[in-house]
C-alpha cells in the first residue's frame, strides 16, 4: 500500500476473492490506506522482552484419545433423496444426483 | 384464558415490564399461563418493533407451541427448568436449528441453521422460549448496528439515534420491553456498547467460559457469547445456564477452572459490602471521555466511596497501542474465517454451472457489505508475505503486554472501573464516513477482549438530552461473580432496572 497505484487494491481483491466495482476502487483504496497507516502506530511499540506467545487458555491442543471417533455422519448420496433433510433441515444449495455442483476448477 | 379476567386488564398489560425471573415465577405459581404471556409478548413486538427494527426473523409459532407444552408440564407436575417460559431473543450470528442465521448479511440471507448452538440447547433445556433472531452489524463488524442488510437498529430512548453495536438488536429489544433477555456476542465491545447506548446490562464473559459452538466466527480468539437483560438476576440466571465446559468447543475446555461447576449468586448489598472489594479507577481513560460521560462515571465512583469501598486511582499502560493491535488481530482472523463463504456450502441460490472457480467465488462474495469487504481486504494485507512481522506479530506482542498489565492490576484490585463508551450515542448516519471514526469508539471495550477477561456494562445515567450512559466494570478471568456483585450494588442503589424508555 505504498503508492497511489490501484493495482495494490486489485491484488488484495484477488487474494481475498472479492470483486469491487471499478467506480468503488479509489474510495475503498483510500479507506484501506487510512486503516493501514493507523496500524503503523505499532512500529512505535517497544517490544523488548514481550513475548508474542498466546496465553495458555487459548491453546486448543487436545490429546488424541480425548477426540471422538472418526465417524461418518453425513451421507451426501442422500442429499437429493431426503436423507440429509430427514436428519436436519440442511441441504446444499445446488446438488444433482447426490453430487454437489461447484464451479469449474 | 380465564386467568386474564382474574388478573385484571391492567396487570396483564404491564407484564412486559417485568423481568424474566419475575414472569417465570408467576408462570410457575400458575398466576398466569405461559401461553398467555407469550401471546402478550408477540403483541408487544408487533406494536413496538416497527419503530426499533430489532428482529430479523421471528419464531413465534414454535415459541407458542413450546409455551403450551410448558403449561402442560406445570399441570402434570413435571420437573421445570430455571428459565421457565421466558422468551429469549438470539443475535442472528448464533445458530438456532431450523431458523435462518443471516448474520445480517445479504450473503447468508437464505441460510438455515442445521443445528443448535450449544447456548441455545442449554437455554431450551431450561424451558426458555427462543422467540426470534436479532438484528446486528453484518457479521458483527460495527459499533452502531447501522451496517445491516436489514437496516439500522433504532435506539429506544430516541429513535433518531443508533442503538450501538454490533449486538444492537439484542440490546434494543430488551431495552424497549419487547423481551426480558437476549443473547449477544462480543468481539471488541459488541455486547457492552449497545448495552451502554440502550441502558441495559450486558456481560462479555471470560474467554472460554461460554461455548462458541454454533456462533458464526468473526474473530475467534477474541469473541464470546453473553447475556443482556434489564436486571442483574436475569443476567446471573442466564449466565448460569449457558456457561461451562462443552466438548464441541475446544477453547471452552482448556482452562482447568472450567472443570468446576459455576453457579453465580445474587448477594445482598450488605453481603457485597462485606467482601471489601478493592476498586481501581482507570483514571487516564476516564479523563479522555466526553464530559457528560466523565461526570456520570465520577458520580458512580462517589457512590462507591460513600458506601465504604476502597477506591484508588490507577492507570493502564499500552492502551494507546491496544486499538491498532485489536484491529490487526480482528481483521486478520476475519479474512481467514470469512473465506469459508464460497456460496457452495452456505449462502444464497446462485447456480455455479458455467463459472470458473475464482470468478464464481469473487462474484458471489461481492454480496458482502462494504465494511465486511474492507475488513477482509485489510486482514489479507496484514497477513500477506513480508508484512506478518510488522503487523500481526507486533499485535500479538501488544496483546500480551496488555494481558501482563491486567495481571499486575488484578494483584492490587478486585475490580476496575471505566466508562463503557467514550462518547454519548450519536445520530443514525452521523458517523461512518471514515472507518477510524468508528474504530476509535471501541477504545475502552477492546481491552477485555485482548486480555480474555470478563467485562460488564451497567446503566449509569443519562445525558442532559436523555441519552443513556454506561459504566464498565472489569475483573480478572473467571471472576464474573465480582462483576455481578458490583452490579447488584448499583442496581440496588440506583434502581436502574426501573429506567425504561417511553415507547
Short mmCIF file of N, CA and C in Angstrom, two decimals, chain B residues 303-441:
data_model
loop_
_atom_site.label_atom_id
_atom_site.label_comp_id
_atom_site.label_asym_id
_atom_site.label_seq_id
_atom_site.Cartn_x
_atom_site.Cartn_y
_atom_site.Cartn_z
N UNK B 303 -20.41 7.27 44.70
CA UNK B 303 -21.36 6.39 45.37
C UNK B 303 -20.63 5.20 46.02
N UNK B 304 -19.64 4.67 45.31
CA UNK B 304 -18.84 3.56 45.86
C UNK B 304 -18.11 4.03 47.13
N UNK B 305 -17.50 5.22 47.02
CA UNK B 305 -16.74 5.76 48.16
C UNK B 305 -17.65 5.96 49.36
N UNK B 306 -18.83 6.54 49.07
CA UNK B 306 -19.79 6.82 50.14
C UNK B 306 -20.17 5.56 50.92
N UNK B 307 -20.14 4.42 50.23
CA UNK B 307 -20.51 3.18 50.91
C UNK B 307 -19.31 2.39 51.39
N UNK B 308 -18.20 3.05 51.45
CA UNK B 308 -17.05 2.45 52.11
C UNK B 308 -16.17 1.54 51.26
N UNK B 309 -16.38 1.54 49.93
CA UNK B 309 -15.47 0.77 49.09
C UNK B 309 -14.07 1.40 49.12
N UNK B 310 -13.06 0.55 49.07
CA UNK B 310 -11.68 1.02 48.98
C UNK B 310 -11.41 1.38 47.51
N UNK B 311 -11.45 2.66 47.20
CA UNK B 311 -11.33 3.12 45.81
C UNK B 311 -10.01 3.85 45.60
N UNK B 312 -9.25 3.44 44.61
CA UNK B 312 -7.99 4.13 44.32
C UNK B 312 -7.82 4.35 42.82
N UNK B 313 -7.14 5.46 42.53
CA UNK B 313 -6.86 5.76 41.11
C UNK B 313 -5.74 4.86 40.60
N UNK B 314 -5.83 4.49 39.34
CA UNK B 314 -4.74 3.75 38.71
C UNK B 314 -4.76 4.07 37.22
N UNK B 315 -3.91 3.42 36.46
CA UNK B 315 -3.94 3.64 35.01
C UNK B 315 -3.50 2.37 34.31
N UNK B 316 -3.78 2.31 33.02
CA UNK B 316 -3.35 1.14 32.27
C UNK B 316 -2.41 1.59 31.14
N UNK B 317 -1.22 0.98 31.11
CA UNK B 317 -0.24 1.32 30.07
C UNK B 317 -0.56 0.59 28.77
N UNK B 318 0.03 1.05 27.71
CA UNK B 318 -0.08 0.45 26.36
C UNK B 318 -1.48 0.56 25.76
N UNK B 319 -2.41 1.25 26.44
CA UNK B 319 -3.77 1.28 25.87
C UNK B 319 -3.78 2.02 24.53
N UNK B 320 -2.78 2.90 24.31
CA UNK B 320 -2.74 3.60 23.02
C UNK B 320 -2.35 2.68 21.87
N UNK B 321 -1.71 1.56 22.17
CA UNK B 321 -1.38 0.60 21.11
C UNK B 321 -2.48 -0.46 20.94
N UNK B 322 -3.33 -0.56 21.97
CA UNK B 322 -4.27 -1.67 22.01
C UNK B 322 -5.24 -1.65 20.83
N UNK B 323 -5.72 -0.46 20.47
CA UNK B 323 -6.73 -0.38 19.42
C UNK B 323 -6.17 -0.87 18.08
N UNK B 324 -4.95 -0.43 17.75
CA UNK B 324 -4.33 -0.87 16.50
C UNK B 324 -4.11 -2.38 16.54
N UNK B 325 -3.62 -2.88 17.67
CA UNK B 325 -3.38 -4.32 17.80
C UNK B 325 -4.68 -5.10 17.65
N UNK B 326 -5.73 -4.57 18.29
CA UNK B 326 -7.03 -5.24 18.21
C UNK B 326 -7.48 -5.35 16.75
N UNK B 327 -7.41 -4.24 16.02
CA UNK B 327 -7.93 -4.28 14.65
C UNK B 327 -7.05 -5.11 13.70
N UNK B 328 -5.76 -5.21 13.99
CA UNK B 328 -4.91 -6.11 13.21
C UNK B 328 -5.36 -7.55 13.42
N UNK B 329 -5.52 -7.93 14.69
CA UNK B 329 -5.91 -9.31 15.01
C UNK B 329 -7.32 -9.62 14.48
N UNK B 330 -8.25 -8.69 14.71
CA UNK B 330 -9.64 -8.93 14.32
C UNK B 330 -9.77 -9.05 12.80
N UNK B 331 -9.11 -8.17 12.05
CA UNK B 331 -9.24 -8.24 10.59
C UNK B 331 -8.51 -9.48 10.04
N UNK B 332 -7.37 -9.80 10.64
CA UNK B 332 -6.63 -10.99 10.17
C UNK B 332 -7.50 -12.23 10.36
N UNK B 333 -8.08 -12.36 11.54
CA UNK B 333 -8.92 -13.54 11.80
C UNK B 333 -10.18 -13.51 10.94
N UNK B 334 -10.72 -12.32 10.69
CA UNK B 334 -11.93 -12.19 9.86
C UNK B 334 -11.64 -12.65 8.44
N UNK B 335 -10.50 -12.25 7.89
CA UNK B 335 -10.21 -12.60 6.49
C UNK B 335 -10.11 -14.12 6.37
N UNK B 336 -9.58 -14.75 7.41
CA UNK B 336 -9.47 -16.20 7.39
C UNK B 336 -10.84 -16.87 7.64
N UNK B 337 -11.56 -16.41 8.65
CA UNK B 337 -12.85 -17.03 8.98
C UNK B 337 -13.89 -16.87 7.88
N UNK B 338 -13.88 -15.71 7.21
CA UNK B 338 -14.92 -15.46 6.22
C UNK B 338 -14.59 -16.06 4.85
N UNK B 339 -13.40 -16.70 4.76
CA UNK B 339 -13.07 -17.33 3.48
C UNK B 339 -13.95 -18.55 3.23
N UNK B 340 -14.62 -19.05 4.29
CA UNK B 340 -15.49 -20.23 4.09
C UNK B 340 -16.75 -19.90 3.31
N UNK B 341 -17.07 -18.62 3.17
CA UNK B 341 -18.31 -18.27 2.48
C UNK B 341 -18.08 -18.23 0.97
N UNK B 342 -18.09 -19.42 0.40
CA UNK B 342 -17.84 -19.56 -1.03
C UNK B 342 -19.14 -19.75 -1.80
N UNK B 343 -20.25 -19.76 -1.05
CA UNK B 343 -21.59 -19.93 -1.62
C UNK B 343 -21.85 -21.32 -2.18
N UNK B 344 -20.97 -22.26 -1.86
CA UNK B 344 -21.23 -23.62 -2.30
C UNK B 344 -21.82 -24.40 -1.15
N UNK B 345 -21.24 -24.20 0.03
CA UNK B 345 -21.76 -24.88 1.22
C UNK B 345 -22.89 -24.06 1.87
N UNK B 346 -22.71 -22.74 1.97
CA UNK B 346 -23.78 -21.91 2.52
C UNK B 346 -23.83 -20.59 1.78
N UNK B 347 -25.01 -20.02 1.71
CA UNK B 347 -25.14 -18.75 1.01
C UNK B 347 -26.51 -18.65 0.39
N UNK B 348 -26.58 -18.09 -0.80
CA UNK B 348 -27.87 -17.89 -1.45
C UNK B 348 -27.86 -18.68 -2.77
N UNK B 349 -29.02 -18.85 -3.38
CA UNK B 349 -29.10 -19.63 -4.61
C UNK B 349 -28.44 -18.87 -5.76
N UNK B 350 -27.40 -19.43 -6.27
CA UNK B 350 -26.78 -18.85 -7.47
C UNK B 350 -26.01 -19.97 -8.13
N UNK B 351 -26.57 -20.49 -9.21
CA UNK B 351 -26.02 -21.70 -9.82
C UNK B 351 -24.57 -21.51 -10.29
N UNK B 352 -23.66 -22.35 -9.80
CA UNK B 352 -22.25 -22.19 -10.18
C UNK B 352 -21.90 -22.77 -11.55
N UNK B 353 -22.88 -23.41 -12.22
CA UNK B 353 -22.56 -24.03 -13.51
C UNK B 353 -22.17 -22.96 -14.52
N UNK B 354 -21.09 -23.23 -15.26
CA UNK B 354 -20.64 -22.29 -16.27
C UNK B 354 -19.62 -21.29 -15.75
N UNK B 355 -19.41 -21.25 -14.42
CA UNK B 355 -18.42 -20.34 -13.85
C UNK B 355 -17.09 -21.06 -13.65
N UNK B 356 -16.02 -20.29 -13.70
CA UNK B 356 -14.70 -20.79 -13.30
C UNK B 356 -14.59 -20.51 -11.80
N UNK B 357 -13.81 -21.35 -11.07
CA UNK B 357 -13.80 -21.33 -9.60
C UNK B 357 -13.59 -19.93 -9.01
N UNK B 358 -12.49 -19.29 -9.41
CA UNK B 358 -12.15 -17.99 -8.81
C UNK B 358 -13.18 -16.91 -9.14
N UNK B 359 -13.65 -16.92 -10.37
CA UNK B 359 -14.58 -15.85 -10.75
C UNK B 359 -15.93 -16.05 -10.05
N UNK B 360 -16.33 -17.34 -9.86
CA UNK B 360 -17.59 -17.58 -9.14
C UNK B 360 -17.49 -17.07 -7.71
N UNK B 361 -16.38 -17.43 -7.08
CA UNK B 361 -16.14 -17.04 -5.70
C UNK B 361 -16.16 -15.52 -5.55
N UNK B 362 -15.39 -14.84 -6.36
CA UNK B 362 -15.32 -13.37 -6.28
C UNK B 362 -16.68 -12.75 -6.55
N UNK B 363 -17.38 -13.34 -7.53
CA UNK B 363 -18.67 -12.78 -7.92
C UNK B 363 -19.69 -12.88 -6.78
N UNK B 364 -19.83 -14.06 -6.20
CA UNK B 364 -20.83 -14.21 -5.14
C UNK B 364 -20.42 -13.46 -3.88
N UNK B 365 -19.11 -13.40 -3.62
CA UNK B 365 -18.65 -12.73 -2.40
C UNK B 365 -18.77 -11.20 -2.48
N UNK B 366 -19.10 -10.70 -3.66
CA UNK B 366 -19.33 -9.25 -3.75
C UNK B 366 -20.62 -8.88 -3.02
N UNK B 367 -21.38 -9.89 -2.56
CA UNK B 367 -22.57 -9.61 -1.78
C UNK B 367 -22.29 -9.26 -0.32
N UNK B 368 -21.04 -9.37 0.11
CA UNK B 368 -20.70 -8.85 1.43
C UNK B 368 -20.89 -7.33 1.41
N UNK B 369 -21.23 -6.77 2.55
CA UNK B 369 -21.34 -5.31 2.64
C UNK B 369 -19.97 -4.64 2.62
N UNK B 370 -19.95 -3.33 2.43
CA UNK B 370 -18.69 -2.59 2.27
C UNK B 370 -17.75 -2.74 3.47
N UNK B 371 -18.31 -2.64 4.69
CA UNK B 371 -17.46 -2.72 5.88
C UNK B 371 -16.81 -4.10 5.97
N UNK B 372 -17.59 -5.15 5.68
CA UNK B 372 -17.05 -6.50 5.74
C UNK B 372 -15.96 -6.67 4.69
N UNK B 373 -16.21 -6.19 3.48
CA UNK B 373 -15.21 -6.28 2.41
C UNK B 373 -13.91 -5.59 2.83
N UNK B 374 -14.06 -4.38 3.40
CA UNK B 374 -12.87 -3.64 3.82
C UNK B 374 -12.07 -4.44 4.84
N UNK B 375 -12.77 -5.04 5.81
CA UNK B 375 -12.04 -5.77 6.85
C UNK B 375 -11.37 -7.02 6.30
N UNK B 376 -12.01 -7.68 5.34
CA UNK B 376 -11.38 -8.84 4.71
C UNK B 376 -10.12 -8.40 3.96
N UNK B 377 -10.21 -7.30 3.22
CA UNK B 377 -9.07 -6.81 2.45
C UNK B 377 -7.91 -6.41 3.38
N UNK B 378 -8.25 -5.70 4.47
CA UNK B 378 -7.22 -5.28 5.42
C UNK B 378 -6.58 -6.51 6.07
N UNK B 379 -7.41 -7.50 6.40
CA UNK B 379 -6.90 -8.73 7.00
C UNK B 379 -5.97 -9.47 6.07
N UNK B 380 -6.34 -9.53 4.79
CA UNK B 380 -5.46 -10.19 3.81
C UNK B 380 -4.14 -9.44 3.71
N UNK B 381 -4.21 -8.12 3.83
CA UNK B 381 -2.99 -7.31 3.74
C UNK B 381 -2.06 -7.58 4.92
N UNK B 382 -2.59 -7.53 6.16
CA UNK B 382 -1.70 -7.69 7.32
C UNK B 382 -1.13 -9.11 7.41
N UNK B 383 -1.79 -10.07 6.78
CA UNK B 383 -1.27 -11.43 6.81
C UNK B 383 -0.39 -11.75 5.61
N UNK B 384 -0.30 -10.81 4.66
CA UNK B 384 0.41 -11.14 3.42
C UNK B 384 1.92 -11.22 3.66
N UNK B 385 2.58 -11.99 2.80
CA UNK B 385 4.01 -12.26 2.96
C UNK B 385 4.79 -10.96 3.11
N UNK B 386 5.69 -10.89 4.07
CA UNK B 386 6.53 -9.71 4.25
C UNK B 386 5.98 -8.74 5.28
N UNK B 387 4.67 -8.81 5.54
CA UNK B 387 4.09 -7.87 6.50
C UNK B 387 3.71 -8.52 7.82
N UNK B 388 3.82 -9.85 7.87
CA UNK B 388 3.38 -10.59 9.04
C UNK B 388 4.05 -10.09 10.33
N UNK B 389 5.39 -9.92 10.26
CA UNK B 389 6.14 -9.49 11.44
C UNK B 389 5.82 -8.06 11.84
N UNK B 390 5.57 -7.24 10.83
CA UNK B 390 5.31 -5.81 11.08
C UNK B 390 3.97 -5.59 11.75
N UNK B 391 2.97 -6.37 11.38
CA UNK B 391 1.63 -6.14 11.92
C UNK B 391 1.17 -7.24 12.87
N UNK B 392 0.99 -8.44 12.36
CA UNK B 392 0.33 -9.48 13.17
C UNK B 392 1.15 -9.86 14.40
N UNK B 393 2.45 -10.10 14.18
CA UNK B 393 3.32 -10.50 15.29
C UNK B 393 3.41 -9.38 16.33
N UNK B 394 3.53 -8.16 15.84
CA UNK B 394 3.59 -6.99 16.72
C UNK B 394 2.30 -6.88 17.54
N UNK B 395 1.20 -7.12 16.87
CA UNK B 395 -0.10 -7.02 17.54
C UNK B 395 -0.21 -8.07 18.65
N UNK B 396 0.31 -9.27 18.40
CA UNK B 396 0.28 -10.31 19.43
C UNK B 396 1.12 -9.92 20.63
N UNK B 397 2.23 -9.21 20.36
CA UNK B 397 3.08 -8.75 21.46
C UNK B 397 2.35 -7.70 22.30
N UNK B 398 1.67 -6.78 21.62
CA UNK B 398 0.89 -5.78 22.35
C UNK B 398 -0.17 -6.47 23.18
N UNK B 399 -0.79 -7.48 22.57
CA UNK B 399 -1.84 -8.22 23.28
C UNK B 399 -1.29 -8.82 24.57
N UNK B 400 -0.12 -9.40 24.48
CA UNK B 400 0.49 -9.99 25.67
C UNK B 400 0.87 -8.92 26.69
N UNK B 401 1.33 -7.76 26.21
CA UNK B 401 1.68 -6.67 27.12
C UNK B 401 0.45 -6.19 27.88
N UNK B 402 -0.69 -6.12 27.19
CA UNK B 402 -1.94 -5.70 27.83
C UNK B 402 -2.36 -6.73 28.88
N UNK B 403 -2.21 -8.01 28.51
CA UNK B 403 -2.55 -9.08 29.46
C UNK B 403 -1.68 -8.96 30.72
N UNK B 404 -0.38 -8.69 30.51
CA UNK B 404 0.52 -8.52 31.66
C UNK B 404 0.12 -7.32 32.51
N UNK B 405 -0.32 -6.23 31.86
CA UNK B 405 -0.79 -5.06 32.59
C UNK B 405 -1.95 -5.43 33.51
N UNK B 406 -2.91 -6.17 32.95
CA UNK B 406 -4.08 -6.56 33.76
C UNK B 406 -3.65 -7.51 34.89
N UNK B 407 -2.72 -8.42 34.60
CA UNK B 407 -2.24 -9.31 35.67
C UNK B 407 -1.70 -8.51 36.84
N UNK B 408 -0.95 -7.44 36.51
CA UNK B 408 -0.39 -6.57 37.57
C UNK B 408 -1.51 -5.87 38.31
N UNK B 409 -2.45 -5.30 37.55
CA UNK B 409 -3.54 -4.53 38.17
C UNK B 409 -4.41 -5.41 39.07
N UNK B 410 -4.64 -6.65 38.66
CA UNK B 410 -5.52 -7.51 39.47
C UNK B 410 -4.80 -8.11 40.69
N UNK B 411 -3.50 -7.83 40.80
CA UNK B 411 -2.84 -8.15 42.07
C UNK B 411 -3.18 -7.07 43.10
N UNK B 412 -3.48 -5.87 42.61
CA UNK B 412 -3.78 -4.74 43.50
C UNK B 412 -5.28 -4.53 43.71
N UNK B 413 -6.08 -4.87 42.68
CA UNK B 413 -7.51 -4.57 42.73
C UNK B 413 -8.35 -5.81 42.40
N UNK B 414 -9.59 -5.83 42.92
CA UNK B 414 -10.53 -6.89 42.56
C UNK B 414 -11.31 -6.51 41.31
N UNK B 415 -11.53 -5.20 41.18
CA UNK B 415 -12.39 -4.74 40.10
C UNK B 415 -11.87 -3.41 39.57
N UNK B 416 -11.99 -3.20 38.26
CA UNK B 416 -11.55 -1.95 37.63
C UNK B 416 -12.77 -1.26 37.02
N UNK B 417 -12.73 0.06 37.08
CA UNK B 417 -13.89 0.83 36.60
C UNK B 417 -13.48 1.88 35.58
N UNK B 418 -14.26 1.94 34.51
CA UNK B 418 -14.04 2.93 33.46
C UNK B 418 -15.36 3.10 32.69
N UNK B 419 -15.48 4.07 31.81
CA UNK B 419 -16.72 4.16 31.02
C UNK B 419 -16.79 3.00 30.04
N UNK B 420 -17.99 2.65 29.59
CA UNK B 420 -18.10 1.65 28.53
C UNK B 420 -17.71 2.28 27.19
N UNK B 421 -18.28 3.47 26.94
CA UNK B 421 -18.04 4.16 25.67
C UNK B 421 -17.47 5.55 25.95
N UNK B 422 -16.59 6.04 25.09
CA UNK B 422 -16.01 7.37 25.34
C UNK B 422 -16.97 8.52 25.03
N UNK B 423 -18.04 8.23 24.29
CA UNK B 423 -18.97 9.29 23.87
C UNK B 423 -20.41 8.86 24.12
N UNK B 424 -21.34 9.79 23.90
CA UNK B 424 -22.78 9.50 24.01
C UNK B 424 -23.25 8.84 22.71
N UNK B 425 -24.42 8.19 22.74
CA UNK B 425 -24.97 7.68 21.48
C UNK B 425 -25.07 8.83 20.45
N UNK B 426 -24.85 8.49 19.19
CA UNK B 426 -24.87 9.51 18.14
C UNK B 426 -26.01 9.23 17.17
N UNK B 427 -26.27 10.21 16.29
CA UNK B 427 -27.40 10.07 15.38
C UNK B 427 -27.11 9.05 14.27
N UNK B 428 -28.15 8.37 13.83
CA UNK B 428 -28.00 7.43 12.71
C UNK B 428 -27.49 8.19 11.50
N UNK B 429 -26.44 7.68 10.88
CA UNK B 429 -25.87 8.31 9.70
C UNK B 429 -24.82 9.37 9.99
N UNK B 430 -24.62 9.69 11.28
CA UNK B 430 -23.71 10.78 11.64
C UNK B 430 -22.24 10.40 11.47
N UNK B 431 -21.92 9.15 11.81
CA UNK B 431 -20.52 8.72 11.69
C UNK B 431 -20.42 7.62 10.64
N UNK B 432 -19.21 7.31 10.24
CA UNK B 432 -19.04 6.17 9.35
C UNK B 432 -18.41 6.54 8.02
N UNK B 433 -18.30 7.85 7.75
CA UNK B 433 -17.63 8.25 6.51
C UNK B 433 -16.17 7.83 6.56
N UNK B 434 -15.57 7.93 7.75
CA UNK B 434 -14.19 7.48 7.93
C UNK B 434 -14.19 6.26 8.85
N UNK B 435 -13.57 5.15 8.41
CA UNK B 435 -13.56 3.94 9.24
C UNK B 435 -13.01 4.20 10.65
N UNK B 436 -11.99 5.05 10.75
CA UNK B 436 -11.35 5.25 12.06
C UNK B 436 -12.25 5.95 13.05
N UNK B 437 -13.20 6.77 12.56
CA UNK B 437 -14.14 7.44 13.48
C UNK B 437 -14.90 6.41 14.30
N UNK B 438 -15.27 5.31 13.65
CA UNK B 438 -15.99 4.26 14.37
C UNK B 438 -15.03 3.37 15.17
N UNK B 439 -13.88 3.04 14.57
CA UNK B 439 -12.90 2.21 15.29
C UNK B 439 -12.56 2.84 16.65
N UNK B 440 -12.37 4.16 16.66
CA UNK B 440 -11.93 4.86 17.88
C UNK B 440 -12.92 4.71 19.03
N UNK B 441 -14.18 4.42 18.72
CA UNK B 441 -15.19 4.29 19.76
C UNK B 441 -15.00 3.02 20.59
#
